[in-house]
């Protein structure tokens, strides 16, 4: 299992992760090596075995629809790189 | 015995008897931090002003007769748990200047006990790593040998407890991140059952595996801290609505009649002889103390745990870390022409190499065409690993293994080989996959380097493993040894 340069770039795009040329080459090699090691998993017979998403028996935990106190906008916005009035300032999505 | 080396229970007795004040104790810990920190480098932030304020308040409470087992005692918090008004960096450039507007539930719970928070502990970036070498800030050094790693990802927490910079610490454990550094630094570290401790305010890495727990000097302290942090939290829907026992009640030192299994798959190829030898001696000690040992237990799917973990954890991480987009908080690259470019550059410069590697690995495992072969397959093998533990626990009260196949390795030794690094967690990963509780306690030394023993229990049977660990510590003194620093 050898990841091509195109595959690495495709995954990076899905993850919205900018990579330098050096990183593309290094990650391609390292991920190929790791995935090759994980091939062994395919030998395990998992016919009729259900997947486990989490290890405890809780399911569909719901809570009452009650209004509770939340943080004031000033505190929520305190870490914002860019803000305007009570909003996060973002770049244009459609140009 | 100097003040900063006191255990929680020793300090508590002195505070209660008014032979020691919280301010004195806090100053002793802070003094010790300033003395050894240039060499150990376990703390990202030292909160000395806050600590002294909290200590004064604790002294007032104690004077008024209001004292809990943790009141006025210094604690260090791993830097992935939100502390209101104090930076929470995850040892990442991405969150280098992030100041949370709220406290994690565990921090609230400790504050309710009037503890003294002396700082935030270094870690591998976003808890991804086994040595703290992935910290974007600096590497922590093992107090037993400064040229070696303290383990990770809670390496700062473990090293600080070992070096007596704090009385105890909190860590988080996704694949061994409390237990492996506890083993490497010769301290006591517990990963509770998944769901036992609220994850609210813990910066998410792999949500189905993450769990917060204590790093302490002995098992009694571990039980005291678990008493304070365990319990249902409506803000974490995966925390369980079960009652929480008083974990100190099980510390009787009597383990006669308990059945303990030793799974042979954990004595892996590449395990150091000294580790295997120390482990046999430690298990023989448990037998001497009255436990029945079965040396021939088999958990045949163990060898697949590494692959299962390194598919599931990065997959969950790739989803969790999608939130770092440079818009709401954290590092934000402004030097870009478009929204997408800004996001890609923010993530390129904000994340370190290991975080990028895991985001890529996880994104790949979840992507169209590979989901079934990797992510779904891993989830199915996860079921088999869990079932094996369930079956073993029909016969045994606990399982015992080494915490790590080796003693602490040299700084720099494994950084260029991610797979080699991943292997240092080979004995701890299966426990998170199954969601069961496990504790690492000091079990000897090889050429002056610590060796840890891992005791694994059934879901929500923390009492059983604490009891066994306590009995072992009553009969040995490995946990009392301190590094010469």
Coordinates of C-alpha atoms in Angstrom, one line a residue:
Chain A
X1 CA 0.0 0.0 0.0
X2 CA 1.9 3.0 -1.3
X3 CA 0.2 6.4 -1.1
X4 CA 0.7 8.5 -4.2
X5 CA 1.4 12.2 -4.1
X6 CA -2.1 12.8 -5.5
X7 CA -3.7 10.8 -2.7
X8 CA -1.7 12.7 -0.1
X9 CA -2.8 16.0 -1.6
X10 CA -6.4 14.8 -1.8
X11 CA -6.5 13.8 2.0
X12 CA -4.9 17.1 2.9
X13 CA -7.6 18.9 1.0
X14 CA -10.3 16.9 2.8
X15 CA -8.7 17.9 6.1
X16 CA -8.1 21.5 4.9
X17 CA -4.5 21.1 5.9
X18 CA -1.8 23.1 4.1
X19 CA 1.4 21.1 3.5
X20 CA 4.8 22.0 2.2
X21 CA 6.4 19.9 -0.5
X22 CA 8.7 18.3 2.1
X23 CA 5.7 17.4 4.2
X24 CA 3.9 15.9 1.3
X25 CA 6.8 13.6 0.5
X26 CA 7.5 12.7 4.2
X27 CA 3.8 12.1 5.1
X28 CA 3.4 10.0 1.9
X29 CA 6.2 7.7 3.0
X30 CA 5.2 7.6 6.7
X31 CA 1.5 7.0 6.2
X32 CA 2.3 4.2 3.6
X33 CA 4.6 2.6 6.2
X34 CA 2.0 2.8 8.9
X35 CA -0.9 1.6 6.7
X36 CA 1.2 -1.3 5.5
X37 CA 1.6 -2.4 9.2
X38 CA -2.1 -2.2 9.7
X39 CA -2.8 -4.6 6.8
X40 CA -2.6 -7.4 9.4
X41 CA -6.1 -6.3 10.6
X42 CA -7.6 -7.7 7.4
X43 CA -6.7 -11.2 8.5
X44 CA -9.1 -11.0 11.5
X45 CA -12.4 -12.7 10.8
X46 CA -15.1 -10.1 11.7
X47 CA -18.0 -11.9 10.0
X48 CA -21.2 -11.1 12.0
X49 CA -19.2 -9.0 14.5
X50 CA -20.9 -5.6 15.2
X51 CA -18.8 -2.5 15.4
X52 CA -18.1 -0.8 18.7
X53 CA -18.3 3.0 18.7
X54 CA -17.9 3.4 22.4
X55 CA -17.4 1.0 25.3
X56 CA -20.3 1.8 27.6
X57 CA -23.9 0.8 27.4
X58 CA -25.4 4.2 27.3
X59 CA -27.6 5.0 24.2
X60 CA -29.5 8.1 23.0
X61 CA -28.9 10.2 26.1
X62 CA -31.3 13.1 26.0
X63 CA -32.0 16.0 28.3
X64 CA -35.0 18.2 29.0
X65 CA -35.3 21.2 26.8
X66 CA -34.8 23.8 29.5
X67 CA -33.4 27.3 29.2
X68 CA -30.2 27.5 31.2
X69 CA -27.6 30.3 31.7
X70 CA -24.9 30.6 29.1
X71 CA -21.8 32.6 28.8
X72 CA -22.1 36.3 27.8
X73 CA -21.0 37.1 24.2
X74 CA -18.1 39.2 25.5
X75 CA -16.5 36.1 27.1
X76 CA -17.3 33.9 24.1
X77 CA -15.7 36.5 21.8
X78 CA -12.7 37.2 24.1
X79 CA -10.5 34.7 22.2
X80 CA -11.7 35.6 18.7
X81 CA -8.9 36.5 16.2
X82 CA -11.3 39.0 14.6
X83 CA -14.6 40.3 15.8
X84 CA -17.1 43.0 15.1
X85 CA -19.8 44.1 17.6
X86 CA -21.2 40.8 18.9
X87 CA -20.0 38.7 16.0
X88 CA -17.0 36.7 14.8
X89 CA -15.6 38.3 11.7
X90 CA -15.0 35.9 8.9
X91 CA -13.8 36.1 5.4
X92 CA -16.2 36.1 2.4
X93 CA -17.4 32.6 1.8
X94 CA -18.7 33.4 -1.7
X95 CA -16.6 35.6 -3.8
Chain B
X1 CA 11.2 14.3 54.6
X2 CA 10.7 17.9 53.4
X3 CA 7.4 19.7 53.0
X4 CA 7.1 19.4 49.2
X5 CA 7.6 15.6 49.4
X6 CA 4.5 15.1 51.5
X7 CA 1.7 12.9 50.2
X8 CA -1.9 14.2 50.2
X9 CA -2.8 12.2 53.2
X10 CA 0.3 13.2 55.2
X11 CA -0.2 16.9 54.3
X12 CA -3.9 16.7 55.2
X13 CA -3.1 15.4 58.7
X14 CA -0.6 18.3 59.3
X15 CA -3.0 20.9 57.9
X16 CA -5.8 19.5 60.1
X17 CA -3.6 19.5 63.2
X18 CA -2.6 23.1 62.3
X19 CA 1.1 22.1 62.3
X20 CA 1.3 23.3 58.7
X21 CA -0.5 26.0 56.7
X22 CA -1.6 25.8 53.1
X23 CA 0.5 28.9 52.4
X24 CA 3.6 27.3 53.8
X25 CA 2.9 24.1 51.8
X26 CA 2.2 26.1 48.6
X27 CA 5.4 28.1 49.0
X28 CA 7.4 24.9 49.5
X29 CA 6.0 23.5 46.2
X30 CA 6.6 26.8 44.4
X31 CA 10.1 26.9 45.8
X32 CA 10.8 23.4 44.6
X33 CA 9.4 24.3 41.1
X34 CA 11.8 27.2 40.8
X35 CA 14.7 25.0 42.0
X36 CA 14.3 22.1 39.6
X37 CA 12.2 23.5 36.7
X38 CA 15.2 24.7 34.7
X39 CA 16.2 21.0 34.4
X40 CA 12.9 19.1 34.4
X41 CA 10.7 21.6 32.5
X42 CA 7.4 20.0 33.4
X43 CA 5.2 23.1 33.7
X44 CA 3.9 25.2 30.8
X45 CA 2.4 27.8 33.2
X46 CA 3.2 28.5 36.9
X47 CA 0.2 30.1 38.5
X48 CA 1.9 31.3 41.7
X49 CA -0.3 34.3 42.3
X50 CA -3.5 32.3 42.0
X51 CA -2.0 29.5 44.1
X52 CA -1.1 31.8 47.0
X53 CA -4.6 33.4 46.9
X54 CA -6.2 29.9 46.9
X55 CA -3.8 28.9 49.8
X56 CA -4.8 31.9 51.9
X57 CA -8.5 31.1 51.3
X58 CA -7.9 27.4 52.2
X59 CA -6.1 28.5 55.5
X60 CA -9.2 30.6 56.4
X61 CA -11.5 27.6 55.8
X62 CA -9.3 25.3 57.8
X63 CA -9.2 27.8 60.7
X64 CA -13.0 27.7 60.6
X65 CA -12.9 23.9 60.8
X66 CA -14.0 23.4 57.1
X67 CA -11.5 20.9 55.7
X68 CA -11.8 18.2 53.0
X69 CA -9.0 15.7 52.3
X70 CA -7.8 17.9 49.4
X71 CA -8.2 21.3 51.0
X72 CA -5.2 23.6 50.7
X73 CA -3.0 21.0 48.9
X74 CA -1.2 21.9 45.7
X75 CA -2.2 20.2 42.4
X76 CA -0.9 20.5 38.9
X77 CA -3.3 20.3 36.0
X78 CA -2.4 18.9 32.6
X79 CA -2.7 21.7 30.1
X80 CA -5.6 20.2 28.1
X81 CA -8.1 20.8 30.9
X82 CA -9.8 24.2 30.8
X83 CA -9.0 26.6 33.6
X84 CA -11.0 29.8 33.6
X85 CA -8.8 32.8 33.2
X86 CA -5.6 30.7 33.0
X87 CA -4.1 29.8 29.6
X88 CA -4.8 26.2 28.4
X89 CA -2.4 25.6 25.5
X90 CA -2.5 21.8 24.9
X91 CA 1.2 22.4 24.3
X92 CA 0.2 23.6 20.8
X93 CA 1.0 26.7 18.9
X94 CA -2.7 26.5 17.9
X95 CA -3.8 27.3 21.5
X96 CA -0.7 29.1 22.8
X97 CA -2.7 32.1 23.9
X98 CA -6.1 30.5 24.5
X99 CA -7.7 31.6 27.8
X100 CA -10.8 29.5 28.5
X101 CA -13.9 31.3 29.6
X102 CA -15.0 28.3 31.7
X103 CA -13.6 25.6 33.9
X104 CA -13.5 21.9 33.1
X105 CA -15.8 19.9 35.4
X106 CA -12.8 18.3 37.1
X107 CA -11.3 21.7 37.8
X108 CA -14.7 22.9 39.3
X109 CA -14.8 19.8 41.4
X110 CA -11.3 20.4 42.7
X111 CA -12.1 24.0 43.3
X112 CA -15.1 22.9 45.4
X113 CA -12.6 21.1 47.6
X114 CA -10.6 24.3 48.0
X115 CA -7.4 22.9 46.4
X116 CA -4.4 25.0 45.4
X117 CA -3.7 25.0 41.6
X118 CA 0.0 25.7 41.1
X119 CA 0.1 25.5 37.4
X120 CA -0.5 23.7 34.1
X121 CA 1.6 20.7 33.0
X122 CA 3.4 20.2 29.7
X123 CA 2.2 17.4 27.4
X124 CA 2.5 16.1 23.9
X125 CA 0.6 18.4 21.6
X126 CA -3.1 17.7 21.9
X127 CA -2.1 14.6 23.9
X128 CA -0.7 12.9 20.9
X129 CA 2.5 11.2 21.8
X130 CA 4.4 9.1 24.3
X131 CA 7.3 11.3 25.4
X132 CA 6.4 15.0 25.5
X133 CA 8.7 15.4 22.5
X134 CA 5.6 16.4 20.5
X135 CA 5.0 19.4 22.7
X136 CA 5.3 22.5 20.5
X137 CA 6.7 24.4 23.5
X138 CA 9.5 22.3 25.0
X139 CA 10.4 18.7 26.0
X140 CA 10.0 17.6 29.6
X141 CA 12.9 15.6 31.1
X142 CA 12.7 12.5 33.2
X143 CA 13.7 13.4 36.8
X144 CA 15.3 9.9 37.2
X145 CA 17.7 10.6 34.2
X146 CA 17.4 14.0 32.6
X147 CA 18.7 12.6 29.2
X148 CA 15.5 10.5 29.0
X149 CA 11.8 11.1 28.3
X150 CA 9.2 11.2 31.1
X151 CA 6.8 9.3 28.9
X152 CA 3.6 10.9 27.5
X153 CA 1.4 12.4 26.8
X154 CA 0.9 13.4 30.5
X155 CA 4.7 13.6 30.9
X156 CA 4.7 17.0 32.6
X157 CA 2.2 15.8 35.2
X158 CA 4.2 12.6 35.9
X159 CA 7.6 14.3 36.0
X160 CA 6.4 17.0 38.3
X161 CA 5.0 14.5 40.8
X162 CA 8.2 12.5 40.6
X163 CA 10.4 15.6 41.1
X164 CA 8.2 16.7 44.1
X165 CA 7.2 19.9 42.2
X166 CA 3.6 19.2 43.1
X167 CA 1.9 17.0 45.7
X168 CA -0.2 15.4 42.9
X169 CA -1.4 16.1 39.3
X170 CA -4.2 15.4 36.9
X171 CA -3.6 13.8 33.6
X172 CA -5.6 12.4 30.7
X173 CA -5.3 9.0 29.1
X174 CA -6.4 8.1 25.6
X175 CA -4.0 5.2 24.9
X176 CA -1.8 5.1 28.0
X177 CA -1.1 8.8 28.5
X178 CA -1.5 8.6 32.3
X179 CA -0.1 5.1 32.9
X180 CA 2.9 5.0 30.6
X181 CA 4.4 8.3 32.0
X182 CA 3.5 7.1 35.6
X183 CA 5.5 3.9 34.8
X184 CA 8.4 5.9 33.3
X185 CA 8.6 8.3 36.3
X186 CA 7.8 5.8 39.1
X187 CA 4.5 7.4 40.3
X188 CA 1.0 6.0 40.7
X189 CA -1.4 6.8 37.8
X190 CA -5.0 5.7 37.3
X191 CA -7.1 5.7 34.2
X192 CA -10.6 5.2 35.4
X193 CA -13.4 3.4 33.5
X194 CA -14.6 5.3 30.4
X195 CA -17.5 7.4 31.7
X196 CA -16.4 7.5 35.4
X197 CA -15.0 11.0 35.2
X198 CA -16.6 13.9 33.3
X199 CA -14.7 14.9 30.1
X200 CA -16.4 18.3 30.0
X201 CA -13.8 21.0 29.5
X202 CA -11.1 18.4 28.5
X203 CA -9.8 19.4 25.0
X204 CA -11.1 16.5 22.9
X205 CA -8.6 14.2 21.2
X206 CA -10.4 10.8 20.7
X207 CA -13.8 11.1 22.4
X208 CA -14.5 7.4 22.7
X209 CA -11.2 6.7 24.4
X210 CA -10.3 9.9 26.5
X211 CA -10.5 9.7 30.3
X212 CA -9.1 12.0 33.0
X213 CA -7.4 10.5 36.1
X214 CA -4.9 11.2 38.9
X215 CA -1.1 11.0 39.1
X216 CA -0.1 10.6 42.7
X217 CA 2.7 9.4 45.0
X218 CA 0.7 6.4 46.3
X219 CA -2.6 4.6 46.0
X220 CA -4.2 6.2 49.0
X221 CA -3.7 9.6 47.4
X222 CA -5.1 8.2 44.1
X223 CA -8.3 7.1 45.9
X224 CA -8.7 10.5 47.5
X225 CA -8.4 12.3 44.2
X226 CA -10.7 9.9 42.5
X227 CA -13.3 10.5 45.2
X228 CA -13.1 14.2 44.3
X229 CA -13.3 14.0 40.5
X230 CA -15.5 11.0 39.8
X231 CA -19.2 11.1 39.2
X232 CA -22.0 11.8 36.8
X233 CA -22.0 15.2 35.0
X234 CA -25.0 16.2 32.9
X235 CA -22.7 18.3 30.7
X236 CA -20.9 15.1 29.5
X237 CA -23.5 12.7 28.2
X238 CA -21.0 9.9 28.2
X239 CA -20.4 10.1 31.9
X240 CA -22.4 7.4 33.6
X241 CA -25.2 8.0 36.1
X242 CA -23.9 5.4 38.6
X243 CA -23.3 6.2 42.3
X244 CA -19.6 6.8 43.2
X245 CA -18.3 4.8 46.2
X246 CA -15.8 6.1 48.7
X247 CA -12.6 4.7 47.1
X248 CA -10.6 4.8 50.3
X249 CA -12.9 2.2 51.9
X250 CA -11.4 -0.6 49.7
X251 CA -7.8 0.0 50.8
X252 CA -7.5 -2.9 53.2
X253 CA -4.3 -4.5 52.1
X254 CA -6.0 -7.9 52.1
X255 CA -6.1 -9.5 48.7
X256 CA -6.4 -13.1 49.9
X257 CA -8.6 -15.1 47.5
X258 CA -8.5 -12.6 44.6
X259 CA -7.9 -14.2 41.2
X260 CA -5.4 -12.5 39.1
X261 CA -4.5 -13.4 35.5
X262 CA -1.3 -12.6 33.6
X263 CA -2.1 -12.3 29.8
X264 CA 0.9 -13.8 28.0
X265 CA 0.5 -11.6 24.9
X266 CA 1.6 -8.5 26.9
X267 CA 5.1 -10.0 27.3
X268 CA 5.7 -8.8 23.8
X269 CA 8.6 -9.4 21.5
X270 CA 11.1 -6.6 22.1
X271 CA 10.3 -6.4 25.8
X272 CA 13.4 -5.7 27.9
X273 CA 14.6 -8.6 30.0
X274 CA 14.8 -6.4 33.1
X275 CA 11.2 -5.4 32.7
X276 CA 10.0 -9.0 32.4
X277 CA 12.1 -10.0 35.4
X278 CA 10.8 -7.1 37.5
X279 CA 7.3 -8.0 36.5
X280 CA 7.6 -11.7 37.5
X281 CA 9.0 -10.6 40.9
X282 CA 6.1 -8.1 41.4
X283 CA 3.5 -10.8 40.5
X284 CA 5.2 -13.3 42.8
X285 CA 4.8 -10.7 45.5
X286 CA 1.0 -10.5 44.8
X287 CA 0.9 -14.3 45.1
X288 CA 2.7 -14.1 48.5
X289 CA 0.1 -11.6 49.6
X290 CA -2.6 -14.2 49.0
X291 CA -3.8 -13.7 45.5
X292 CA -4.2 -16.7 43.2
X293 CA -2.2 -16.2 40.0
X294 CA -2.8 -17.8 36.6
X295 CA 0.2 -17.2 34.4
X296 CA -1.3 -18.7 31.2
X297 CA -4.1 -16.3 30.3
X298 CA -4.5 -15.6 26.6
X299 CA -6.1 -12.6 25.0
X300 CA -5.3 -13.6 21.4
X301 CA -6.5 -10.3 19.7
X302 CA -4.0 -8.2 21.7
X303 CA -1.5 -7.9 18.8
X304 CA -4.2 -6.1 16.7
X305 CA -4.8 -3.5 19.4
X306 CA -2.1 -1.2 18.0
X307 CA -3.6 -1.0 14.6
X308 CA -7.2 -0.7 16.0
X309 CA -6.1 2.2 18.2
X310 CA -4.1 4.0 15.5
X311 CA -7.1 3.9 13.2
X312 CA -9.8 4.8 15.7
X313 CA -8.0 7.5 17.7
X314 CA -6.7 9.4 14.6
X315 CA -10.2 9.1 13.0
X316 CA -11.8 10.7 16.0
X317 CA -9.0 13.2 16.3
X318 CA -9.4 14.3 12.6
X319 CA -13.1 15.1 13.3
X320 CA -12.4 16.7 16.7
X321 CA -9.6 18.9 15.4
X322 CA -11.7 20.2 12.5
X323 CA -12.8 22.9 14.9
X324 CA -9.4 24.7 14.7
X325 CA -10.2 26.9 11.7
X326 CA -8.8 30.2 12.9
X327 CA -12.2 31.8 13.3
X328 CA -13.5 31.4 16.8
X329 CA -10.3 31.1 18.9
X330 CA -6.7 30.0 18.7
X331 CA -4.0 30.7 16.2
X332 CA -5.3 32.4 13.0
X333 CA -3.2 33.0 9.9
X334 CA -4.2 36.4 8.4
X335 CA -1.8 36.3 5.5
X336 CA -4.1 34.7 2.9
X337 CA -6.2 35.7 0.0
X338 CA -9.3 33.6 0.6
X339 CA -11.2 31.8 3.3
X340 CA -10.0 28.4 2.3
X341 CA -6.4 29.5 2.1
X342 CA -6.6 31.2 5.5
X343 CA -8.0 27.9 7.0
X344 CA -5.3 25.8 5.4
X345 CA -2.5 28.0 6.4
X346 CA -3.9 28.4 10.0
X347 CA -3.8 24.6 10.3
X348 CA -0.4 24.2 8.5
X349 CA 1.3 26.6 10.9
X350 CA -0.8 25.9 14.1
X351 CA -0.3 22.2 14.2
X352 CA 2.9 20.2 14.7
X353 CA 4.2 17.2 12.8
X354 CA 2.5 14.4 14.8
X355 CA -0.9 16.2 14.9
X356 CA -0.8 16.6 11.2
X357 CA 0.2 13.0 10.7
X358 CA -2.8 11.8 12.8
X359 CA -5.2 14.2 11.1
X360 CA -4.0 12.8 7.8
X361 CA -4.2 9.2 8.9
X362 CA -7.7 9.7 10.4
X363 CA -9.0 11.5 7.4
X364 CA -7.7 8.8 5.2
X365 CA -9.3 6.0 7.3
X366 CA -12.7 7.9 7.2
X367 CA -12.6 8.8 3.5
X368 CA -14.8 7.3 0.8
X369 CA -13.5 4.0 -0.4
X370 CA -11.4 3.3 2.7
X371 CA -14.0 3.7 5.5
X372 CA -15.0 0.0 5.5
X373 CA -11.5 -1.4 5.1
X374 CA -10.0 0.7 7.9
X375 CA -12.4 2.5 10.3
X376 CA -15.3 0.0 10.3
X377 CA -12.9 -2.9 10.4
X378 CA -11.1 -1.4 13.4
X379 CA -14.4 -0.9 15.2
X380 CA -15.3 -4.6 14.6
X381 CA -11.9 -5.8 15.9
X382 CA -12.5 -3.4 18.8
X383 CA -15.6 -5.5 19.7
X384 CA -13.5 -8.6 19.7
X385 CA -10.9 -7.1 22.0
X386 CA -13.7 -5.9 24.4
X387 CA -15.3 -9.4 24.4
X388 CA -11.9 -11.0 25.3
X389 CA -11.7 -8.7 28.3
X390 CA -15.3 -9.5 29.3
X391 CA -14.5 -13.3 29.1
X392 CA -11.3 -12.9 31.1
X393 CA -13.1 -11.0 33.8
X394 CA -15.6 -13.8 34.2
X395 CA -12.7 -15.8 35.6
X396 CA -10.5 -13.1 37.1
X397 CA -10.8 -10.1 39.4
X398 CA -8.0 -8.4 37.7
X399 CA -5.3 -8.8 35.1
X400 CA -1.6 -7.8 35.6
X401 CA 0.9 -6.7 32.9
X402 CA 3.9 -4.5 32.5
X403 CA 2.9 -0.8 31.9
X404 CA 5.4 -0.5 29.1
X405 CA 7.8 -3.0 27.4
X406 CA 10.8 -0.8 28.1
X407 CA 12.3 1.6 30.6
X408 CA 12.3 5.3 29.6
X409 CA 14.1 5.8 26.4
X410 CA 16.5 8.6 25.5
X411 CA 15.2 12.0 24.3
X412 CA 15.5 12.0 20.5
X413 CA 15.8 8.2 20.2
X414 CA 12.4 7.6 18.6
X415 CA 11.3 10.9 17.1
X416 CA 12.1 9.9 13.5
X417 CA 10.2 6.6 13.6
X418 CA 6.5 7.1 14.4
X419 CA 5.8 3.3 14.5
X420 CA 8.6 2.7 17.1
X421 CA 7.1 5.5 19.2
X422 CA 3.6 4.0 18.9
X423 CA 5.0 0.7 20.2
X424 CA 5.8 2.2 23.6
X425 CA 2.1 2.2 24.3
X426 CA 1.5 -1.4 23.2
X427 CA 0.6 -2.6 26.8
X428 CA -1.7 0.3 27.6
X429 CA -3.7 0.9 24.3
X430 CA -6.0 -2.2 24.6
X431 CA -7.3 -0.9 27.9
X432 CA -8.8 2.3 26.3
X433 CA -10.1 0.2 23.4
X434 CA -12.1 -1.9 25.9
X435 CA -12.9 1.1 28.1
X436 CA -11.9 -0.7 31.3
X437 CA -10.0 0.9 34.3
X438 CA -6.3 0.3 34.9
X439 CA -3.6 1.6 37.3
X440 CA 0.2 1.8 36.9
X441 CA 2.3 1.6 40.1
X442 CA 6.0 1.6 40.6
X443 CA 7.3 -2.0 40.6
X444 CA 11.1 -1.7 40.5
X445 CA 14.1 -0.3 38.7
X446 CA 16.6 -1.4 36.1
X447 CA 19.9 0.5 36.3
X448 CA 18.1 3.3 38.2
X449 CA 15.3 3.6 35.6
X450 CA 11.7 3.0 36.7
X451 CA 9.5 0.0 35.8
X452 CA 5.7 0.2 36.1
X453 CA 3.2 -2.6 36.7
X454 CA -0.3 -2.2 35.2
X455 CA -3.3 -3.7 37.0
X456 CA -6.5 -3.9 34.9
X457 CA -10.0 -4.3 36.2
X458 CA -13.6 -4.9 35.1
X459 CA -15.6 -1.8 34.1
X460 CA -16.4 0.3 37.2
X461 CA -14.3 -1.9 39.5
X462 CA -11.7 0.7 40.3
X463 CA -12.0 -0.5 44.0
X464 CA -10.6 -3.9 43.1
X465 CA -7.5 -2.6 41.3
X466 CA -6.9 0.1 43.9
X467 CA -7.1 -2.6 46.6
X468 CA -4.5 -4.8 44.8
X469 CA -2.2 -1.8 44.1
X470 CA -2.5 -0.7 47.8
X471 CA -1.7 -4.1 49.1
X472 CA 1.4 -4.2 46.9
X473 CA 2.5 -0.8 48.1
X474 CA 2.0 -1.8 51.7
X475 CA 4.4 -4.7 51.1
X476 CA 7.0 -2.8 49.0
X477 CA 8.6 0.6 49.0
X478 CA 9.3 1.2 45.3
X479 CA 6.7 4.0 45.4
X480 CA 8.6 5.8 48.2
X481 CA 11.9 6.1 46.3
X482 CA 12.6 9.6 45.0
X483 CA 14.9 10.7 42.2
X484 CA 18.1 12.6 43.2
X485 CA 17.4 15.9 41.8

